[in-house]
Amino acid sequence: YEMSGRFYPDLDNVRPVPFLVRVVKAYIQHDMPLYAAALSFHGLLALFPFLIFLLALLGFLRIPQFFDWLLDQAETALPEPAFVVVDEVVSNVQVEGSGALLSLGAITAFFAASSGVRALMNALNNAYDIAETRVFWKKFLLSFVYTLGFAVLLILAGGALALGPTTLEWISDPVGLSDAVLTVWTW
């Protein structure tokens, strides 16, 4: 929004120091450090079950070159004792491809992520001074729906990234623009 060359015309008469004081007071009043810590905790809590699910899923897909790449990356990034543990886990997942591990990882990651969504809902309600009026089961149901929707969007985004070059090549070849698309894609 631009008006007479200035952005945000409502802030014309706002002085920076009183504005920053109000921001800090609101930050403390709404207890935002607590909510930031809660969101970080829930994000970290959901990360490890998701990694278990992802490794188990990759074990079912039988992609040995991916596991080799993963181990190469882990060897350069991790200290030796941690790499030994990662190597053992990846080897077991690659060989076994456990369905129980896949199910357990998916269910645990889903519930941990949905609890993170509920924590985000609480933090946003507190930040905007909105009292929670929904009954707890509606809140749980909404968090499950939001988590499922976010998971679907992540899968679609990952698929678009994986299939992007192939799709662009398939579209651009009949028109004769494959060299231009390749140049733009690698740029």
Coordinates of N, CA, C and O in Angstrom, one line a residue:
Y1 N 0.8 -1.2 0.0 CA 0.0 0.0 0.0 C 0.9 1.2 0.0 O 1.7 1.4 0.9
E2 N 0.8 2.0 -1.0 CA 1.6 3.2 -1.1 C 0.7 4.5 -1.2 O -0.2 4.5 -2.0
M3 N 0.9 5.5 -0.5 CA 0.1 6.7 -0.5 C 1.1 7.9 -0.5 O 1.8 8.1 0.5
S4 N 1.1 8.7 -1.5 CA 2.0 9.8 -1.7 C 3.4 9.5 -1.4 O 4.1 10.3 -0.7
G5 N 3.9 8.4 -1.9 CA 5.3 8.1 -1.7 C 5.7 7.5 -0.4 O 6.9 7.2 -0.1
R6 N 4.8 7.4 0.6 CA 5.1 6.9 1.9 C 4.4 5.5 2.1 O 3.2 5.4 1.8
F7 N 5.1 4.6 2.7 CA 4.5 3.4 3.1 C 3.9 3.5 4.5 O 4.4 4.2 5.4
Y8 N 2.8 2.8 4.7 CA 2.1 2.8 6.0 C 1.8 4.2 6.6 O 2.5 4.7 7.5
P9 N 0.9 4.9 5.9 CA 0.7 6.3 6.3 C 0.2 6.4 7.8 O 0.3 7.5 8.4
D10 N -0.4 5.4 8.4 CA -0.8 5.5 9.8 C 0.3 5.6 10.8 O 0.1 6.0 11.9
L11 N 1.5 5.3 10.3 CA 2.7 5.4 11.2 C 3.4 6.7 11.0 O 4.6 6.9 11.5
D12 N 2.8 7.7 10.4 CA 3.5 9.0 10.2 C 3.9 9.7 11.5 O 5.0 10.3 11.6
N13 N 3.0 9.7 12.5 CA 3.2 10.4 13.7 C 3.8 9.5 14.8 O 3.8 10.0 16.0
V14 N 4.2 8.3 14.5 CA 4.7 7.4 15.6 C 6.2 7.6 15.7 O 6.9 7.6 14.8
R15 N 6.6 7.9 17.0 CA 8.0 8.0 17.3 C 8.6 6.6 17.6 O 7.9 5.8 18.2
P16 N 9.8 6.3 17.2 CA 10.4 5.0 17.3 C 10.5 4.5 18.8 O 10.2 3.4 19.1
V17 N 11.0 5.3 19.7 CA 11.2 4.9 21.0 C 9.9 4.5 21.8 O 9.8 3.4 22.3
P18 N 8.9 5.4 21.8 CA 7.6 4.9 22.4 C 7.0 3.7 21.7 O 6.4 2.9 22.4
F19 N 7.2 3.6 20.5 CA 6.6 2.5 19.7 C 7.4 1.2 20.2 O 6.7 0.2 20.5
L20 N 8.7 1.2 20.3 CA 9.4 0.0 20.7 C 9.1 -0.3 22.2 O 9.0 -1.5 22.6
V21 N 8.9 0.7 23.0 CA 8.5 0.4 24.4 C 7.1 -0.3 24.5 O 6.9 -1.2 25.2
R22 N 6.2 0.1 23.6 CA 4.9 -0.5 23.6 C 5.0 -2.0 23.1 O 4.3 -2.9 23.6
V23 N 5.8 -2.2 22.1 CA 6.0 -3.5 21.6 C 6.6 -4.4 22.6 O 6.1 -5.6 22.8
V24 N 7.6 -4.0 23.4 CA 8.3 -4.8 24.4 C 7.3 -5.1 25.5 O 7.2 -6.2 26.0
K25 N 6.5 -4.1 25.9 CA 5.5 -4.3 27.0 C 4.5 -5.3 26.5 O 4.1 -6.2 27.3
A26 N 4.0 -5.2 25.3 CA 3.0 -6.2 24.8 C 3.6 -7.6 24.7 O 3.0 -8.6 25.0
Y27 N 4.9 -7.6 24.3 CA 5.6 -8.9 24.2 C 5.6 -9.6 25.6 O 5.4 -10.8 25.7
I28 N 6.0 -8.8 26.6 CA 6.1 -9.3 28.0 C 4.7 -9.6 28.6 O 4.5 -10.7 29.2
Q29 N 3.7 -8.7 28.3 CA 2.4 -8.9 28.9 C 1.7 -10.1 28.3 O 1.0 -10.8 29.1
H30 N 1.9 -10.4 27.1 CA 1.3 -11.6 26.4 C 2.1 -12.9 26.6 O 1.7 -13.9 26.1
D31 N 3.2 -12.8 27.4 CA 4.0 -13.9 27.7 C 4.5 -14.7 26.5 O 4.5 -15.9 26.4
M32 N 5.0 -13.9 25.5 CA 5.4 -14.5 24.3 C 6.6 -15.4 24.4 O 6.8 -16.3 23.7
P33 N 7.6 -15.1 25.3 CA 8.7 -16.0 25.4 C 8.3 -17.5 25.8 O 8.8 -18.4 25.3
L34 N 7.2 -17.6 26.6 CA 6.7 -18.9 27.0 C 6.1 -19.6 25.8 O 6.4 -20.8 25.6
Y35 N 5.4 -18.9 25.0 CA 4.8 -19.5 23.8 C 5.8 -19.8 22.7 O 5.7 -20.8 22.0
A36 N 6.8 -19.0 22.6 CA 7.9 -19.3 21.7 C 8.6 -20.6 22.1 O 9.0 -21.4 21.3
A37 N 8.9 -20.7 23.4 CA 9.5 -21.9 23.9 C 8.6 -23.2 23.7 O 9.1 -24.2 23.3
A38 N 7.3 -23.0 23.9 CA 6.4 -24.1 23.7 C 6.3 -24.5 22.3 O 6.3 -25.7 21.9
L39 N 6.3 -23.5 21.4 CA 6.3 -23.9 19.9 C 7.6 -24.5 19.5 O 7.6 -25.5 18.7
S40 N 8.7 -24.1 20.0 CA 10.0 -24.7 19.7 C 10.0 -26.2 20.2 O 10.5 -27.1 19.5
F41 N 9.5 -26.4 21.5 CA 9.5 -27.7 22.0 C 8.6 -28.6 21.2 O 9.0 -29.8 20.9
H42 N 7.4 -28.2 20.8 CA 6.5 -29.0 20.0 C 7.1 -29.3 18.6 O 6.9 -30.4 18.1
G43 N 7.8 -28.3 18.0 CA 8.4 -28.6 16.8 C 9.5 -29.6 16.8 O 9.6 -30.5 16.0
L44 N 10.3 -29.5 17.9 CA 11.4 -30.5 18.1 C 10.8 -31.9 18.4 O 11.3 -32.9 18.0
L45 N 9.7 -31.9 19.2 CA 9.1 -33.1 19.6 C 8.5 -33.8 18.3 O 8.5 -35.1 18.2
A46 N 8.0 -33.1 17.4 CA 7.4 -33.7 16.2 C 8.5 -34.1 15.2 O 8.2 -34.9 14.3
L47 N 9.7 -33.5 15.3 CA 10.7 -33.8 14.3 C 11.2 -35.2 14.3 O 11.3 -35.8 13.3
F48 N 11.5 -35.8 15.5 CA 12.1 -37.1 15.5 C 11.2 -38.2 15.1 O 11.6 -39.1 14.3
P49 N 9.9 -38.2 15.5 CA 9.0 -39.2 14.9 C 8.8 -39.1 13.4 O 8.7 -40.1 12.7
F50 N 8.9 -37.8 12.9 CA 8.8 -37.7 11.5 C 10.0 -38.2 10.8 O 9.9 -38.9 9.7
L51 N 11.2 -38.1 11.4 CA 12.4 -38.7 10.8 C 12.3 -40.2 10.8 O 12.8 -40.8 9.8
I52 N 11.8 -40.8 11.9 CA 11.6 -42.2 11.9 C 10.7 -42.7 10.8 O 10.9 -43.6 10.1
F53 N 9.6 -41.9 10.7 CA 8.6 -42.3 9.6 C 9.3 -42.1 8.2 O 9.1 -43.0 7.4
L54 N 10.0 -41.1 8.0 CA 10.6 -40.9 6.7 C 11.7 -41.9 6.4 O 11.7 -42.5 5.3
L55 N 12.5 -42.3 7.4 CA 13.4 -43.4 7.1 C 12.8 -44.7 6.9 O 13.2 -45.5 6.0
A56 N 11.7 -45.0 7.6 CA 11.0 -46.3 7.4 C 10.3 -46.3 6.0 O 10.3 -47.3 5.3
L57 N 9.8 -45.1 5.6 CA 9.2 -45.0 4.3 C 10.2 -45.2 3.2 O 10.0 -45.9 2.2
L58 N 11.4 -44.6 3.4 CA 12.4 -44.8 2.4 C 12.9 -46.2 2.3 O 13.4 -46.7 1.3
G59 N 12.8 -46.9 3.5 CA 13.2 -48.3 3.5 C 12.3 -49.1 2.6 O 12.7 -50.1 2.0
F60 N 11.0 -48.8 2.6 CA 10.0 -49.5 1.7 C 10.2 -49.1 0.2 O 10.0 -50.0 -0.6
L61 N 10.7 -47.9 -0.1 CA 10.9 -47.5 -1.4 C 12.1 -48.1 -2.1 O 12.2 -48.1 -3.3
R62 N 13.0 -48.7 -1.3 CA 14.2 -49.3 -1.9 C 15.0 -48.4 -2.8 O 15.1 -48.7 -4.0
I63 N 15.5 -47.3 -2.3 CA 16.3 -46.4 -3.0 C 17.7 -46.4 -2.4 O 18.1 -45.6 -1.6
P64 N 18.6 -47.3 -2.9 CA 19.9 -47.4 -2.3 C 20.8 -46.2 -2.5 O 21.6 -45.8 -1.6
Q65 N 20.7 -45.5 -3.6 CA 21.5 -44.4 -3.8 C 21.2 -43.2 -2.9 O 22.0 -42.5 -2.5
F66 N 19.9 -43.1 -2.4 CA 19.6 -42.1 -1.5 C 20.2 -42.4 -0.1 O 20.7 -41.5 0.6
F67 N 20.2 -43.7 0.3 CA 20.8 -44.0 1.6 C 22.3 -43.8 1.5 O 22.9 -43.4 2.5
D68 N 22.9 -44.1 0.4 CA 24.4 -43.8 0.3 C 24.6 -42.3 0.4 O 25.6 -41.9 1.1
W69 N 23.8 -41.5 -0.2 CA 24.0 -40.0 -0.1 C 23.7 -39.6 1.3 O 24.5 -38.7 1.8
L70 N 22.7 -40.1 2.0 CA 22.4 -39.8 3.3 C 23.6 -40.1 4.3 O 24.0 -39.3 5.1
L71 N 24.2 -41.3 4.1 CA 25.3 -41.7 4.9 C 26.5 -40.8 4.6 O 27.3 -40.5 5.5
D72 N 26.7 -40.4 3.4 CA 27.9 -39.5 3.0 C 27.7 -38.2 3.7 O 28.6 -37.6 4.3
Q73 N 26.5 -37.7 3.7 CA 26.2 -36.4 4.4 C 26.4 -36.5 5.9 O 26.9 -35.6 6.5
A74 N 25.9 -37.6 6.4 CA 26.0 -37.8 7.9 C 27.5 -37.9 8.3 O 27.9 -37.4 9.3
E75 N 28.2 -38.6 7.5 CA 29.7 -38.8 7.8 C 30.4 -37.5 7.8 O 31.3 -37.3 8.7
T76 N 30.1 -36.5 6.9 CA 30.8 -35.3 6.9 C 30.3 -34.3 8.0 O 31.0 -33.5 8.5
A77 N 29.0 -34.5 8.4 CA 28.4 -33.5 9.4 C 28.5 -34.0 10.8 O 28.4 -33.1 11.7
L78 N 28.5 -35.2 11.1 CA 28.4 -35.7 12.4 C 29.8 -36.2 13.0 O 30.6 -36.7 12.2
P79 N 30.0 -36.2 14.3 CA 31.2 -36.8 14.9 C 31.1 -38.3 14.7 O 30.0 -38.9 14.5
E80 N 32.2 -39.0 14.9 CA 32.3 -40.4 14.7 C 31.3 -41.2 15.5 O 30.6 -42.1 14.9
P81 N 31.2 -41.0 16.8 CA 30.2 -41.8 17.5 C 28.8 -41.7 17.1 O 28.0 -42.6 17.0
A82 N 28.4 -40.4 16.7 CA 27.0 -40.2 16.2 C 26.8 -40.8 14.8 O 25.8 -41.4 14.5
F83 N 27.9 -40.8 14.0 CA 27.8 -41.4 12.7 C 27.6 -42.9 12.8 O 26.9 -43.5 12.0
V84 N 28.3 -43.5 13.7 CA 28.1 -45.0 13.9 C 26.7 -45.3 14.2 O 26.1 -46.3 13.6
V85 N 26.0 -44.5 15.1 CA 24.6 -44.8 15.4 C 23.7 -44.6 14.2 O 22.9 -45.4 13.9
V86 N 24.0 -43.5 13.4 CA 23.2 -43.2 12.3 C 23.4 -44.3 11.2 O 22.4 -44.8 10.6
D87 N 24.6 -44.7 11.0 CA 24.9 -45.8 10.1 C 24.2 -47.1 10.4 O 23.6 -47.7 9.5
E88 N 24.1 -47.4 11.7 CA 23.4 -48.6 12.1 C 21.9 -48.5 11.9 O 21.3 -49.5 11.4
V89 N 21.4 -47.4 12.3 CA 19.9 -47.2 12.1 C 19.5 -47.2 10.6 O 18.6 -47.9 10.2
V90 N 20.3 -46.5 9.8 CA 20.0 -46.5 8.3 C 20.2 -47.9 7.7 O 19.3 -48.3 6.9
S91 N 21.2 -48.6 8.2 CA 21.3 -50.0 7.7 C 20.2 -50.9 8.0 O 19.7 -51.7 7.2
N92 N 19.7 -50.8 9.3 CA 18.6 -51.6 9.7 C 17.3 -51.2 9.0 O 16.5 -52.1 8.6
V93 N 17.1 -50.0 8.8 CA 15.9 -49.5 8.1 C 15.9 -49.9 6.7 O 14.9 -50.4 6.1
Q94 N 17.1 -49.8 6.1 CA 17.2 -50.2 4.6 C 17.0 -51.6 4.4 O 16.4 -52.0 3.4
V95 N 17.5 -52.5 5.3 CA 17.4 -53.9 5.2 C 16.0 -54.4 5.5 O 15.3 -55.2 4.8
E96 N 15.4 -53.9 6.6 CA 14.2 -54.5 7.1 C 13.0 -53.8 6.5 O 12.0 -54.5 6.1
G97 N 12.9 -52.5 6.5 CA 11.7 -51.8 6.0 C 10.5 -52.1 6.8 O 9.5 -52.6 6.3
S98 N 10.6 -51.9 8.1 CA 9.5 -52.3 9.0 C 8.2 -51.5 8.9 O 8.2 -50.3 8.9
G99 N 7.1 -52.3 8.7 CA 5.8 -51.6 8.6 C 5.4 -51.1 9.9 O 4.7 -50.1 10.0
A100 N 5.8 -51.8 11.0 CA 5.4 -51.3 12.3 C 6.1 -50.0 12.6 O 5.5 -49.0 13.2
L101 N 7.4 -49.8 12.2 CA 8.1 -48.6 12.4 C 7.5 -47.5 11.6 O 7.4 -46.3 12.1
L102 N 7.1 -47.8 10.4 CA 6.4 -46.8 9.5 C 5.1 -46.3 10.2 O 4.9 -45.1 10.2
S103 N 4.3 -47.2 10.7 CA 3.0 -46.8 11.3 C 3.2 -46.1 12.6 O 2.6 -45.0 12.8
L104 N 4.1 -46.6 13.4 CA 4.4 -45.9 14.7 C 5.0 -44.5 14.4 O 4.5 -43.5 15.1
G105 N 5.9 -44.3 13.5 CA 6.4 -43.0 13.2 C 5.4 -42.1 12.7 O 5.4 -40.9 13.0
A106 N 4.5 -42.6 11.8 CA 3.5 -41.7 11.2 C 2.5 -41.2 12.3 O 2.2 -40.1 12.3
I107 N 2.0 -42.2 13.1 CA 1.0 -41.8 14.1 C 1.6 -40.9 15.1 O 1.0 -39.9 15.5
T108 N 2.8 -41.2 15.6 CA 3.5 -40.3 16.6 C 3.8 -39.0 16.1 O 3.6 -38.0 16.8
A109 N 4.3 -38.9 14.8 CA 4.6 -37.6 14.2 C 3.3 -36.8 14.0 O 3.3 -35.6 14.3
F110 N 2.2 -37.4 13.7 CA 0.9 -36.7 13.5 C 0.4 -36.2 14.8 O 0.0 -35.0 14.8
F111 N 0.4 -37.0 15.8 CA 0.0 -36.5 17.1 C 0.9 -35.4 17.7 O 0.4 -34.4 18.3
A112 N 2.2 -35.5 17.5 CA 3.1 -34.5 18.0 C 2.9 -33.2 17.2 O 2.9 -32.1 17.8
A113 N 2.7 -33.3 15.9 CA 2.5 -32.1 15.1 C 1.2 -31.4 15.4 O 1.1 -30.2 15.5
S114 N 0.1 -32.2 15.7 CA -1.2 -31.6 16.0 C -1.1 -31.0 17.4 O -1.8 -29.9 17.6
S115 N -0.3 -31.5 18.3 CA -0.2 -30.7 19.6 C 0.6 -29.4 19.4 O 0.3 -28.4 20.0
G116 N 1.5 -29.4 18.4 CA 2.2 -28.1 18.1 C 1.2 -27.2 17.4 O 1.3 -25.9 17.7
V117 N 0.3 -27.6 16.7 CA -0.8 -26.8 16.1 C -1.7 -26.2 17.2 O -2.0 -25.0 17.2
R118 N -2.0 -27.0 18.2 CA -2.8 -26.5 19.3 C -2.0 -25.5 20.1 O -2.6 -24.5 20.5
A119 N -0.7 -25.7 20.3 CA 0.1 -24.7 20.9 C 0.1 -23.4 20.1 O 0.1 -22.3 20.7
L120 N 0.2 -23.5 18.8 CA 0.2 -22.3 18.0 C -1.2 -21.6 18.1 O -1.2 -20.3 18.2
M121 N -2.3 -22.3 18.1 CA -3.6 -21.8 18.3 C -3.7 -21.0 19.6 O -4.2 -19.9 19.7
N122 N -3.1 -21.6 20.7 CA -3.2 -20.9 22.0 C -2.3 -19.6 22.0 O -2.7 -18.6 22.5
A123 N -1.1 -19.7 21.3 CA -0.3 -18.5 21.3 C -0.9 -17.4 20.5 O -0.9 -16.2 20.9
L124 N -1.6 -17.7 19.4 CA -2.2 -16.7 18.6 C -3.4 -16.1 19.3 O -3.7 -14.9 19.2
N125 N -4.2 -17.0 20.0 CA -5.3 -16.4 20.8 C -4.8 -15.5 21.9 O -5.4 -14.4 22.1
N126 N -3.7 -15.8 22.5 CA -3.2 -14.9 23.5 C -2.6 -13.6 22.9 O -2.8 -12.6 23.5
A127 N -1.9 -13.7 21.8 CA -1.3 -12.6 21.2 C -2.4 -11.6 20.7 O -2.2 -10.4 20.8
Y128 N -3.5 -12.1 20.3 CA -4.6 -11.2 19.8 C -5.7 -11.0 20.8 O -6.8 -10.5 20.5
D129 N -5.5 -11.4 22.1 CA -6.5 -11.2 23.2 C -7.8 -11.8 22.8 O -8.9 -11.1 23.0
I130 N -7.8 -13.0 22.4 CA -9.1 -13.7 22.0 C -9.3 -14.8 23.0 O -8.4 -15.7 23.2
A131 N -10.4 -14.8 23.6 CA -10.7 -15.9 24.6 C -11.2 -17.1 23.8 O -11.9 -17.0 22.8
E132 N -10.7 -18.3 24.2 CA -11.0 -19.5 23.5 C -12.5 -19.9 23.9 O -12.8 -20.1 25.0
T133 N -13.3 -20.0 22.8 CA -14.7 -20.4 23.1 C -15.1 -21.8 22.6 O -16.2 -22.2 22.8
R134 N -14.2 -22.4 21.9 CA -14.5 -23.7 21.3 C -14.3 -24.8 22.4 O -13.4 -24.6 23.3
V135 N -15.1 -25.8 22.4 CA -15.0 -26.9 23.3 C -13.7 -27.7 22.9 O -13.3 -27.6 21.8
F136 N -13.2 -28.4 23.9 CA -11.8 -29.0 23.6 C -11.8 -30.0 22.5 O -10.9 -30.1 21.7
W137 N -12.9 -30.7 22.3 CA -12.9 -31.7 21.2 C -12.9 -31.0 19.8 O -12.3 -31.6 18.8
K138 N -13.5 -29.9 19.7 CA -13.5 -29.1 18.4 C -12.1 -28.6 18.2 O -11.6 -28.6 17.1
K139 N -11.4 -28.2 19.3 CA -10.0 -27.7 19.1 C -9.1 -28.9 18.7 O -8.3 -28.7 17.8
F140 N -9.3 -30.0 19.2 CA -8.5 -31.2 18.8 C -8.8 -31.6 17.4 O -7.9 -31.8 16.6
L141 N -10.1 -31.6 17.0 CA -10.5 -31.9 15.6 C -9.9 -30.9 14.7 O -9.3 -31.3 13.6
L142 N -10.0 -29.6 15.0 CA -9.4 -28.6 14.1 C -7.9 -28.7 14.0 O -7.3 -28.6 12.9
S143 N -7.2 -29.1 15.1 CA -5.7 -29.2 15.0 C -5.4 -30.4 14.2 O -4.4 -30.4 13.4
F144 N -6.2 -31.5 14.2 CA -5.9 -32.7 13.3 C -6.2 -32.3 11.9 O -5.4 -32.7 11.0
V145 N -7.2 -31.6 11.6 CA -7.5 -31.2 10.2 C -6.4 -30.2 9.7 O -5.9 -30.4 8.6
Y146 N -6.0 -29.3 10.5 CA -4.9 -28.3 10.1 C -3.6 -29.1 9.8 O -2.9 -28.8 8.9
T147 N -3.3 -30.0 10.7 CA -2.1 -30.8 10.6 C -2.1 -31.7 9.3 O -1.1 -31.7 8.6
L148 N -3.2 -32.3 9.1 CA -3.4 -33.1 7.9 C -3.3 -32.3 6.6 O -2.6 -32.6 5.7
G149 N -3.9 -31.1 6.6 CA -3.8 -30.2 5.5 C -2.4 -29.7 5.3 O -1.9 -29.6 4.1
F150 N -1.7 -29.4 6.3 CA -0.3 -29.0 6.2 C 0.6 -30.1 5.6 O 1.4 -29.9 4.8
A151 N 0.3 -31.3 6.1 CA 1.1 -32.5 5.6 C 0.8 -32.7 4.1 O 1.7 -33.0 3.4
V152 N -0.4 -32.6 3.7 CA -0.8 -32.7 2.3 C 0.0 -31.6 1.5 O 0.5 -31.9 0.4
L153 N -0.1 -30.4 2.0 CA 0.7 -29.3 1.3 C 2.2 -29.6 1.2 O 2.8 -29.3 0.1
L154 N 2.7 -30.1 2.3 CA 4.2 -30.4 2.2 C 4.5 -31.5 1.2 O 5.5 -31.5 0.5
I155 N 3.6 -32.5 1.2 CA 3.8 -33.6 0.2 C 3.7 -33.1 -1.2 O 4.5 -33.5 -2.1
L156 N 2.7 -32.3 -1.5 CA 2.5 -31.7 -2.8 C 3.7 -30.8 -3.2 O 4.2 -30.8 -4.3
A157 N 4.2 -30.0 -2.2 CA 5.4 -29.2 -2.5 C 6.6 -30.0 -2.8 O 7.4 -29.7 -3.7
G158 N 6.8 -31.1 -2.0 CA 7.9 -32.0 -2.3 C 7.8 -32.7 -3.6 O 8.8 -32.8 -4.3
G159 N 6.6 -33.1 -4.0 CA 6.4 -33.7 -5.3 C 6.6 -32.7 -6.4 O 7.2 -33.1 -7.4
A160 N 6.2 -31.5 -6.2 CA 6.5 -30.4 -7.2 C 8.0 -30.2 -7.4 O 8.5 -30.0 -8.5
L161 N 8.7 -30.2 -6.3 CA 10.2 -30.0 -6.4 C 10.8 -31.2 -7.1 O 11.7 -31.1 -7.9
A162 N 10.3 -32.4 -6.8 CA 10.9 -33.6 -7.3 C 10.6 -33.8 -8.8 O 11.4 -34.2 -9.6
L163 N 9.3 -33.4 -9.2 CA 8.9 -33.6 -10.5 C 9.0 -32.4 -11.4 O 8.7 -32.4 -12.6
G164 N 9.4 -31.3 -10.8 CA 9.5 -30.0 -11.5 C 10.3 -30.1 -12.8 O 9.8 -29.7 -13.9
P165 N 11.6 -30.5 -12.7 CA 12.4 -30.5 -14.0 C 11.8 -31.5 -15.0 O 11.8 -31.1 -16.2
T166 N 11.3 -32.6 -14.6 CA 10.7 -33.6 -15.6 C 9.5 -33.0 -16.2 O 9.3 -33.1 -17.5
T167 N 8.6 -32.4 -15.4 CA 7.4 -31.8 -16.0 C 7.7 -30.6 -16.9 O 7.1 -30.5 -18.0
L168 N 8.7 -29.8 -16.5 CA 9.0 -28.6 -17.4 C 9.6 -29.1 -18.7 O 9.3 -28.5 -19.7
E169 N 10.4 -30.2 -18.6 CA 11.0 -30.7 -19.9 C 9.8 -31.3 -20.7 O 9.8 -31.1 -22.0
W170 N 8.9 -32.0 -20.1 CA 7.8 -32.6 -20.9 C 6.9 -31.5 -21.5 O 6.5 -31.7 -22.6
I171 N 6.8 -30.4 -20.8 CA 6.0 -29.3 -21.4 C 6.7 -28.5 -22.4 O 6.2 -28.1 -23.5
S172 N 8.0 -28.3 -22.2 CA 8.8 -27.4 -23.1 C 9.3 -28.1 -24.4 O 9.6 -27.4 -25.3
D173 N 9.5 -29.4 -24.3 CA 10.0 -30.1 -25.5 C 9.1 -29.9 -26.8 O 9.7 -29.6 -27.8
P174 N 7.8 -30.1 -26.7 CA 7.0 -30.0 -27.9 C 7.0 -28.5 -28.5 O 6.9 -28.3 -29.7
V175 N 7.3 -27.6 -27.6 CA 7.3 -26.2 -28.1 C 8.6 -25.7 -28.5 O 8.8 -24.7 -29.2
G176 N 9.7 -26.5 -28.2 CA 11.0 -26.1 -28.6 C 11.7 -25.2 -27.6 O 12.7 -24.5 -28.0
L177 N 11.3 -25.2 -26.4 CA 11.9 -24.3 -25.4 C 12.7 -25.0 -24.4 O 13.0 -24.5 -23.3
S178 N 13.1 -26.3 -24.6 CA 13.7 -27.1 -23.6 C 15.1 -26.5 -23.2 O 15.4 -26.5 -22.0
D179 N 15.8 -25.9 -24.1 CA 17.1 -25.3 -23.8 C 16.9 -24.1 -22.9 O 17.7 -23.8 -21.9
A180 N 15.9 -23.2 -23.2 CA 15.7 -22.0 -22.4 C 15.2 -22.4 -21.0 O 15.6 -21.8 -20.0
V181 N 14.3 -23.4 -20.9 CA 13.8 -23.9 -19.6 C 15.0 -24.4 -18.8 O 15.1 -24.2 -17.6
L182 N 15.8 -25.2 -19.4 CA 17.0 -25.8 -18.7 C 17.9 -24.7 -18.2 O 18.4 -24.7 -17.1
T183 N 18.1 -23.6 -19.0 CA 19.0 -22.5 -18.6 C 18.3 -21.8 -17.4 O 19.0 -21.5 -16.4
V184 N 17.0 -21.5 -17.4 CA 16.4 -20.8 -16.3 C 16.4 -21.7 -15.1 O 16.6 -21.2 -14.0
W185 N 16.1 -23.0 -15.2 CA 16.0 -23.9 -14.1 C 17.4 -24.1 -13.4 O 17.4 -24.1 -12.2
T186 N 18.5 -24.1 -14.1 CA 19.8 -24.3 -13.5 C 20.4 -22.9 -13.1 O 21.4 -22.9 -12.4
W187 N 19.8 -21.9 -13.4 CA 20.3 -20.5 -13.0 C 20.1 -20.3 -11.6 O 20.6 -20.1 -10.7

